[in-house]
Amino acid sequence: MEDIVRPLIVVLGTIAITVLAGLLVDRGLRFAARRRPDTHMPMLLRRVQLPLQVLLGTLALHLTYPLAELDLRQDVVIRNVLATAALLAAAWLVVRLADAVAENLLRRYAERTSDTSRVRQLRTQLGLVRRVITSVLVVTTAAVAILLLFPSLRTLGTSMLASAGVIGIIAGVAAQSTLSNLMAGLQIAFGDSVKIGDTVVVEGEWGTVEEITLAFLTVRIWDDRRLTMPVSYFNSKPYENWSRGGPQVTGTVLLHLDHSTPVPVLREHLHDYLRGRPEWDRRTWSLLVTDSTPVNIVVRAAMSTSNADDAWTLRCAVREELLDWLSRNHPNALPKIPTAIIDSDSAAAPEREEVGAR
């Protein structure tokens, strides 16, 4: 009976102490958040509660395992598994802690500055650096755990390292696209060519950069579809970045109208209409005849906005307003399609003459 009760007491006691420690840490963070509501750090640190409990639990089980006195054949294996779990939990804790610190720094920086472009750049850089560090940390921790805690695998690791040159060449050739995307992601993060939140036009689609990973970049299109493409695309092909150099955008509207269009009156109406639109930032505006053909003229209306979303909204509104105003006040200004009316009798006469001649 003692052989069963003693292990249960050790395991259940360790679990109870671990859960109690996690609850105490959570209560302490909640208390700190109430004492200092101006900071987000205590609430962000609550993310480390689960990996902290796993780490404390595995360490406690590893230390108290001899007290259970199980005397199993697999005692060494079990202790190695517990040590490996503790090592992985420590890596998980470091990743969560780094995430909390990075997000807290980003929030504090966003509160202190009004430069949204710089905030988006910092968010992009922190996100990509986090993914690189997490990947390296996980692989390194797993390798160290295998080599240090399982001595029987050291010979296998030594033999694998002996052929690392050949394996590296083969892996480099096989993962060429993956490595190129990885380098492209780092270039994007620190080259400031595109950032999270930028408004871009890619493959004829207009949208906002929603996520940048080490391999792929996701663009949220205006109709809420997601366009996913490799990050190497943005280093090899041209694209439009409407947020580059500042969020201000000048939108344009092209209208094909008749030669009789009263352009000065239309220009005055456009100015009056823009004064009542909140999207117009009142920097610049214009209405010019940019082209003329024997059939019609091309009128371009241009208006400045503070961001790309307002530019799209204002362009649609101006196009609708100008066409509606012309149809109500100057219907002759709308484009006309010349057509020719052919008399059926006159068209059929040459055919009858040709049949009679035959």
XYZ file of N, CA and C in Angstrom, residues 119-296:
534
model
N 5.717 53.388 -36.231
C 5.138 52.352 -35.373
C 4.920 51.068 -36.160
N 4.416 51.178 -37.399
C 4.215 49.991 -38.223
C 5.543 49.329 -38.563
N 6.569 50.135 -38.821
C 7.881 49.566 -39.114
C 8.428 48.803 -37.913
N 8.291 49.384 -36.721
C 8.781 48.719 -35.516
C 8.002 47.437 -35.252
N 6.691 47.446 -35.486
C 5.897 46.234 -35.297
C 6.334 45.142 -36.266
N 6.612 45.518 -37.518
C 7.077 44.531 -38.495
C 8.417 43.943 -38.097
N 9.338 44.782 -37.675
C 10.662 44.299 -37.291
C 10.593 43.396 -36.066
N 9.827 43.799 -35.057
C 9.715 42.982 -33.853
C 9.071 41.633 -34.157
N 8.076 41.626 -35.052
C 7.417 40.371 -35.386
C 8.344 39.394 -36.081
N 9.118 39.881 -37.050
C 10.019 38.987 -37.766
C 11.185 38.541 -36.894
N 11.737 39.456 -36.086
C 12.818 39.071 -35.182
C 12.315 38.044 -34.175
N 11.098 38.208 -33.698
C 10.526 37.243 -32.759
C 10.442 35.864 -33.387
N 10.000 35.789 -34.647
C 9.891 34.480 -35.288
C 11.257 33.839 -35.491
N 12.248 34.640 -35.867
C 13.596 34.091 -36.050
C 14.152 33.573 -34.730
N 14.031 34.381 -33.669
C 14.563 33.974 -32.366
C 13.826 32.741 -31.847
N 12.506 32.692 -32.031
C 11.740 31.529 -31.571
C 12.169 30.258 -32.279
N 12.335 30.341 -33.603
C 12.754 29.162 -34.363
C 14.134 28.683 -33.919
N 15.074 29.615 -33.798
C 16.432 29.247 -33.389
C 16.431 28.689 -31.974
N 15.647 29.307 -31.081
C 15.616 28.863 -29.690
C 15.017 27.468 -29.567
N 13.954 27.190 -30.304
C 13.325 25.864 -30.233
C 14.257 24.788 -30.759
N 14.875 25.036 -31.908
C 15.779 24.040 -32.484
C 16.986 23.817 -31.575
N 17.556 24.896 -31.073
C 18.733 24.768 -30.198
C 18.385 24.043 -28.905
N 17.255 24.376 -28.306
C 16.853 23.720 -27.059
C 16.624 22.229 -27.269
N 15.950 21.884 -28.352
C 15.714 20.470 -28.629
C 17.026 19.728 -28.853
N 17.942 20.342 -29.591
C 19.230 19.683 -29.838
C 20.027 19.508 -28.554
N 20.068 20.545 -27.722
C 20.804 20.456 -26.457
C 20.184 19.410 -25.544
N 18.857 19.372 -25.504
C 18.185 18.386 -24.662
C 18.505 16.969 -25.105
N 18.533 16.727 -26.391
C 18.827 15.377 -26.894
C 20.267 14.987 -26.609
N 21.193 15.906 -26.857
C 22.612 15.562 -26.713
C 23.056 15.473 -25.256
N 22.486 16.291 -24.374
C 22.927 16.306 -22.984
C 22.196 15.296 -22.117
N 20.918 15.098 -22.373
C 20.121 14.255 -21.490
C 20.011 12.816 -21.959
N 20.392 12.551 -23.194
C 20.344 11.187 -23.710
C 21.730 10.827 -24.235
N 22.629 10.378 -23.377
C 24.009 10.092 -23.791
C 24.092 9.049 -24.893
N 23.114 8.155 -24.981
C 23.179 7.122 -26.008
C 23.059 7.682 -27.412
N 22.545 8.902 -27.541
C 22.384 9.505 -28.863
C 23.565 10.386 -29.251
N 24.552 10.517 -28.368
C 25.682 11.370 -28.699
C 26.491 10.805 -29.858
N 26.639 9.468 -29.900
C 27.358 8.857 -31.015
C 26.654 9.134 -32.326
N 25.311 9.051 -32.292
C 24.556 9.363 -33.503
C 24.752 10.813 -33.896
N 24.761 11.702 -32.932
C 24.969 13.114 -33.252
C 26.349 13.375 -33.810
N 27.363 12.674 -33.279
C 28.725 12.847 -33.794
C 28.829 12.388 -35.235
N 28.207 11.241 -35.543
C 28.254 10.751 -36.924
C 27.498 11.668 -37.876
N 26.437 12.288 -37.390
C 25.692 13.222 -38.238
C 26.494 14.496 -38.495
N 27.226 14.949 -37.468
C 28.044 16.141 -37.656
C 29.186 15.882 -38.631
N 29.657 14.626 -38.709
C 30.752 14.311 -39.622
C 30.346 14.506 -41.070
N 29.065 14.269 -41.369
C 28.576 14.444 -42.738
C 27.780 15.730 -42.896
N 28.036 16.711 -42.027
C 27.253 17.956 -42.069
C 27.499 18.735 -43.356
N 28.701 18.645 -43.913
C 28.985 19.376 -45.146
C 28.106 18.937 -46.288
N 28.045 17.621 -46.498
C 27.208 17.095 -47.588
C 25.735 17.382 -47.326
N 25.320 17.164 -46.073
C 23.911 17.413 -45.738
C 23.566 18.889 -45.918
N 24.495 19.783 -45.557
C 24.242 21.212 -45.726
C 24.060 21.605 -47.176
N 24.880 21.015 -48.053
C 24.736 21.320 -49.479
C 23.400 20.825 -50.005
N 23.045 19.588 -49.647
C 21.770 19.033 -50.108
C 20.598 19.850 -49.564
N 20.655 20.194 -48.280
C 19.563 20.976 -47.685
C 19.478 22.364 -48.299
N 20.644 22.947 -48.617
C 20.623 24.278 -49.230
C 19.970 24.278 -50.590
N 20.261 23.246 -51.381
C 19.643 23.150 -52.706
C 18.150 22.869 -52.587
N 17.785 21.973 -51.674
C 16.372 21.610 -51.533
C 15.542 22.753 -50.961
N 16.136 23.530 -50.093
C 15.388 24.614 -49.427
C 15.761 25.981 -49.977
N 16.090 26.032 -51.254
C 16.521 27.305 -51.829
C 15.419 28.353 -51.755
N 14.193 27.958 -52.117
C 13.088 28.921 -52.071
C 12.786 29.353 -50.646
N 12.866 28.407 -49.691
C 12.598 28.759 -48.295
C 13.636 29.733 -47.757
N 14.919 29.456 -48.082
C 15.969 30.357 -47.625
C 15.852 31.732 -48.274
N 15.465 31.765 -49.560
C 15.299 33.068 -50.221
C 14.166 33.857 -49.595
N 13.074 33.167 -49.222
C 11.977 33.859 -48.545
C 12.411 34.356 -47.170
N 13.263 33.552 -46.474
C 13.755 33.976 -45.166
C 14.588 35.248 -45.279
N 15.511 35.278 -46.243
C 16.335 36.466 -46.422
C 15.491 37.651 -46.887
N 14.501 37.368 -47.748
C 13.619 38.452 -48.208
C 12.821 39.025 -47.041
N 12.366 38.144 -46.118
C 11.640 38.638 -44.949
C 12.488 39.542 -44.077
N 13.757 39.172 -43.882
C 14.649 40.031 -43.096
C 14.931 41.345 -43.814
N 15.068 41.296 -45.146
C 15.286 42.534 -45.901
C 14.080 43.454 -45.817
N 12.886 42.873 -45.864
C 11.675 43.692 -45.752
C 11.578 44.307 -44.360
N 11.916 43.524 -43.331
C 11.788 44.020 -41.958
C 12.713 45.195 -41.697
N 13.958 45.106 -42.176
C 14.931 46.143 -41.874
C 15.221 47.053 -43.061
N 14.639 46.769 -44.231
C 14.824 47.637 -45.381
C 13.739 48.673 -45.553
N 12.628 48.530 -44.788
C 11.561 49.531 -44.773
C 10.889 49.670 -46.134
N 10.838 48.596 -46.930
C 10.150 48.679 -48.216
C 8.651 48.502 -48.068
N 8.213 47.631 -47.171
C 6.788 47.433 -46.905
C 6.649 47.052 -45.439
N 5.574 47.543 -44.797
C 5.353 47.323 -43.374
C 3.924 46.860 -43.153
N 3.690 46.310 -41.977
C 2.329 45.947 -41.588
C 1.484 47.217 -41.493
N 0.346 47.215 -42.154
C -0.530 48.379 -42.180
C -0.382 49.235 -43.415
N 0.615 48.956 -44.269
C 0.782 49.731 -45.500
C -0.323 49.387 -46.498
N -0.714 50.370 -47.273
C -1.686 50.173 -48.344
C -0.925 49.945 -49.644
N -1.152 48.796 -50.275
C -0.390 48.401 -51.454
C -1.356 47.986 -52.559
N -0.828 48.004 -53.789
C -1.528 47.483 -54.954
C -0.638 46.392 -55.541
N -1.101 45.142 -55.434
C -0.329 43.986 -55.866
C -1.186 43.147 -56.799
N -0.618 42.810 -57.973
C -1.335 41.992 -58.954
C -2.708 42.584 -59.280
N -2.772 43.899 -59.342
C -4.025 44.565 -59.665
C -5.028 44.635 -58.531
N -4.664 44.182 -57.331
C -5.553 44.189 -56.170
C -5.078 45.232 -55.170
N -6.036 46.005 -54.651
C -5.753 47.058 -53.677
C -6.115 46.551 -52.288
N -5.166 46.688 -51.335
C -5.449 46.210 -49.989
C -4.421 46.699 -48.992
N -4.498 46.159 -47.782
C -3.634 46.544 -46.670
C -2.834 45.339 -46.212
N -1.539 45.548 -45.962
C -0.682 44.472 -45.481
C -1.122 44.107 -44.067
N -1.533 42.863 -43.895
C -2.091 42.431 -42.611
C -1.091 41.635 -41.783
N -0.246 40.849 -42.427
C 0.690 39.991 -41.694
C 1.926 39.745 -42.547
N 3.081 39.743 -41.908
C 4.347 39.434 -42.568
C 5.041 38.366 -41.734
N 5.274 37.209 -42.351
C 5.991 36.134 -41.689
C 7.335 35.936 -42.377
N 8.049 34.900 -41.959
C 9.346 34.626 -42.578
C 9.201 34.058 -43.978
N 8.030 33.557 -44.330
C 7.848 32.926 -45.639
C 6.788 33.617 -46.484
N 5.710 34.100 -45.870
C 4.594 34.628 -46.631
C 4.182 36.004 -46.113
N 3.502 36.727 -46.988
C 2.950 38.042 -46.665
C 1.480 38.032 -47.052
N 0.629 38.492 -46.151
C -0.812 38.483 -46.374
C -1.323 39.902 -46.546
N -2.080 40.116 -47.620
C -2.688 41.412 -47.926
C -4.203 41.267 -47.801
N -4.804 42.094 -46.955
C -6.267 42.104 -46.834
C -6.837 43.049 -47.874
N -7.531 42.465 -48.869
C -8.078 43.247 -49.976
C -9.319 43.991 -49.494
N -9.707 45.007 -50.243
C -10.793 45.894 -49.820
C -12.107 45.147 -49.577
N -12.313 43.991 -50.246
C -13.546 43.236 -50.049
C -13.370 42.122 -49.024
N -12.343 42.249 -48.139
C -12.076 41.334 -47.034
C -11.533 39.976 -47.479
N -11.155 39.834 -48.730
C -10.412 38.648 -49.138
C -8.952 38.796 -48.729
N -8.262 37.670 -48.605
C -6.847 37.675 -48.235
C -6.019 37.186 -49.413
N -5.036 37.985 -49.800
C -4.107 37.619 -50.862
C -2.777 37.257 -50.219
N -2.385 35.984 -50.314
C -1.161 35.493 -49.701
C -0.130 35.199 -50.780
N 1.083 35.682 -50.566
C 2.151 35.484 -51.542
C 3.482 35.406 -50.808
N 4.495 34.797 -51.432
C 5.810 34.731 -50.779
C 6.424 36.112 -50.639
N 7.173 36.307 -49.565
C 7.766 37.623 -49.323
C 8.835 37.958 -50.360
N 9.388 36.937 -51.030
C 10.378 37.216 -52.072
C 9.772 37.962 -53.245
N 8.432 37.915 -53.378
C 7.755 38.648 -54.457
C 8.059 40.142 -54.373
N 8.112 40.673 -53.143
C 8.274 42.107 -52.956
C 9.716 42.562 -53.152
N 10.627 41.623 -53.353
C 12.008 41.984 -53.673
C 12.364 41.709 -55.127
N 11.429 41.126 -55.876
C 11.732 40.752 -57.263
C 10.789 41.383 -58.277
N 9.617 41.868 -57.834
C 8.647 42.429 -58.777
C 8.173 43.795 -58.283
N 7.814 44.669 -59.225
C 7.330 45.997 -58.804
C 5.917 45.937 -58.227
N 5.638 46.837 -57.312
C 4.315 46.953 -56.711
C 4.145 48.385 -56.233
N 2.914 48.770 -55.977
C 2.607 50.122 -55.506
C 2.437 50.110 -53.988
N 3.143 51.007 -53.327
C 3.009 51.189 -51.879
C 2.526 52.611 -51.639
N 1.235 52.740 -51.369
C 0.644 54.071 -51.203
C 1.018 54.710 -49.866
N 1.542 53.942 -48.941
C 1.921 54.475 -47.631
C 3.395 54.835 -47.564
N 4.141 54.580 -48.599
C 5.573 54.852 -48.598
C 5.808 56.358 -48.627
N 6.647 56.874 -47.716
C 6.942 58.291 -47.678
C 5.893 59.121 -46.982
N 4.902 58.484 -46.392
C 3.849 59.228 -45.701
C 2.486 58.699 -46.099
N 1.485 58.827 -45.240
C 0.162 58.279 -45.546
C -0.657 59.132 -46.504
N -0.234 60.388 -46.797
C -1.027 61.253 -47.659
C -1.072 60.707 -49.087
N -2.256 60.737 -49.683
C -2.466 60.212 -51.035
C -3.320 61.208 -51.805
N -3.000 61.382 -53.093
C -3.812 62.200 -53.994
C -4.606 61.272 -54.905
N -5.909 61.318 -54.762
C -6.775 60.479 -55.584
C -7.195 61.192 -56.852
N -7.415 60.430 -57.906
C -7.806 60.988 -59.201
C -9.047 60.275 -59.717
N -9.844 61.025 -60.470
C -11.049 60.501 -61.111
C -11.025 60.955 -62.572
N -11.157 60.025 -63.498
C -11.168 60.321 -64.923
C -12.585 60.191 -65.457
N -13.027 61.217 -66.183
C -14.355 61.224 -66.785
C -14.217 61.472 -68.284
N -14.898 60.693 -69.093
C -14.950 60.880 -70.540
C -16.257 61.620 -70.858
N -16.122 62.886 -71.288
C -17.282 63.752 -71.486
C -17.316 64.306 -72.903
N -18.435 64.974 -73.204
C -18.609 65.575 -74.521
C -17.831 66.893 -74.610
N -17.558 67.319 -75.859
C -16.819 68.567 -76.047
C -17.577 69.790 -75.538
N -18.887 69.679 -75.408
C -19.681 70.813 -74.942
C -19.719 70.932 -73.420
N -18.935 70.175 -72.712
C -18.941 70.203 -71.245
C -18.468 71.557 -70.721
N -19.223 72.214 -69.836
C -18.773 73.487 -69.242
C -17.710 73.223 -68.161
N -16.475 73.128 -68.574
C -15.409 72.752 -67.653
C -15.259 73.738 -66.496
N -15.262 75.060 -66.707
C -15.140 75.977 -65.554
C -16.248 75.812 -64.527
N -17.477 75.610 -65.001
C -18.588 75.414 -64.063
C -18.418 74.092 -63.313
N -17.986 73.058 -64.027
C -17.755 71.772 -63.382
C -16.627 71.863 -62.358
N -15.609 72.644 -62.671
C -14.497 72.822 -61.726
C -14.972 73.535 -60.459
N -15.810 74.525 -60.612
C -16.330 75.244 -59.449
C -17.215 74.343 -58.591
N -18.033 73.509 -59.242
C -18.885 72.593 -58.480
C -18.049 71.571 -57.728
N -16.966 71.097 -58.328
C -16.094 70.158 -57.631
C -15.517 70.787 -56.370
N -15.080 72.028 -56.465
C -14.507 72.696 -55.290
C -15.551 72.853 -54.189
N -16.753 73.222 -54.564
C -17.819 73.368 -53.574
C -18.143 72.021 -52.919
N -18.117 70.969 -53.715
C -18.438 69.654 -53.171
C -17.343 69.164 -52.218
N -16.079 69.439 -52.564
C -14.980 68.988 -51.713
C -14.990 69.685 -50.362
N -15.445 70.918 -50.311
C -15.471 71.633 -49.033
C -16.338 70.928 -47.999
N -17.334 70.184 -48.448
C -18.230 69.502 -47.523
C -17.877 68.057 -47.247
N -16.753 67.584 -47.795
C -16.348 66.192 -47.588
C -15.280 66.105 -46.504
N -15.494 65.273 -45.467
C -14.474 65.161 -44.405
C -13.213 64.440 -44.875
N -13.297 63.664 -45.966
C -12.102 62.944 -46.433
C -11.067 63.869 -47.053
N -11.470 65.003 -47.583
C -10.531 65.919 -48.239
C -9.731 66.655 -47.169
N -8.400 66.604 -47.247
C -7.554 67.248 -46.236
C -7.210 68.690 -46.574
N -7.772 69.221 -47.680
C -7.650 70.636 -48.061
C -6.221 71.037 -48.431
N -5.409 70.082 -48.856
C -4.072 70.429 -49.326
C -4.114 70.874 -50.795
N -4.582 70.024 -51.672
C -4.629 70.344 -53.097
C -5.898 69.777 -53.715
N -6.271 70.352 -54.852
C -7.351 69.827 -55.677
C -7.210 70.446 -57.065
N -7.776 69.816 -58.056
C -7.720 70.348 -59.420
C -8.723 69.607 -60.289
N -9.082 70.245 -61.406
C -9.900 69.621 -62.437
C -9.392 70.130 -63.780
N -8.822 69.251 -64.577
C -8.165 69.623 -65.823
C -8.630 68.721 -66.953
N -8.579 69.259 -68.168
C -8.817 68.462 -69.372
C -7.461 67.894 -69.795
N -7.298 66.603 -69.633
C -6.001 65.974 -69.883
C -5.872 65.371 -71.274
N -6.979 65.234 -72.013
C -6.887 64.645 -73.346
C -8.132 65.012 -74.137
N -7.997 64.960 -75.448
C -9.110 65.279 -76.329
C -9.037 64.379 -77.555
N -10.176 63.822 -77.916
C -10.288 62.970 -79.101
C -11.391 63.528 -79.995
N -11.523 63.057 -81.220
C -12.631 63.536 -82.064
C -14.002 63.234 -81.496
N -14.093 62.318 -80.558
C -15.392 61.915 -80.020
C -15.684 62.586 -78.683
N -14.672 62.702 -77.779
C -14.925 63.241 -76.445
C -13.654 63.856 -75.884
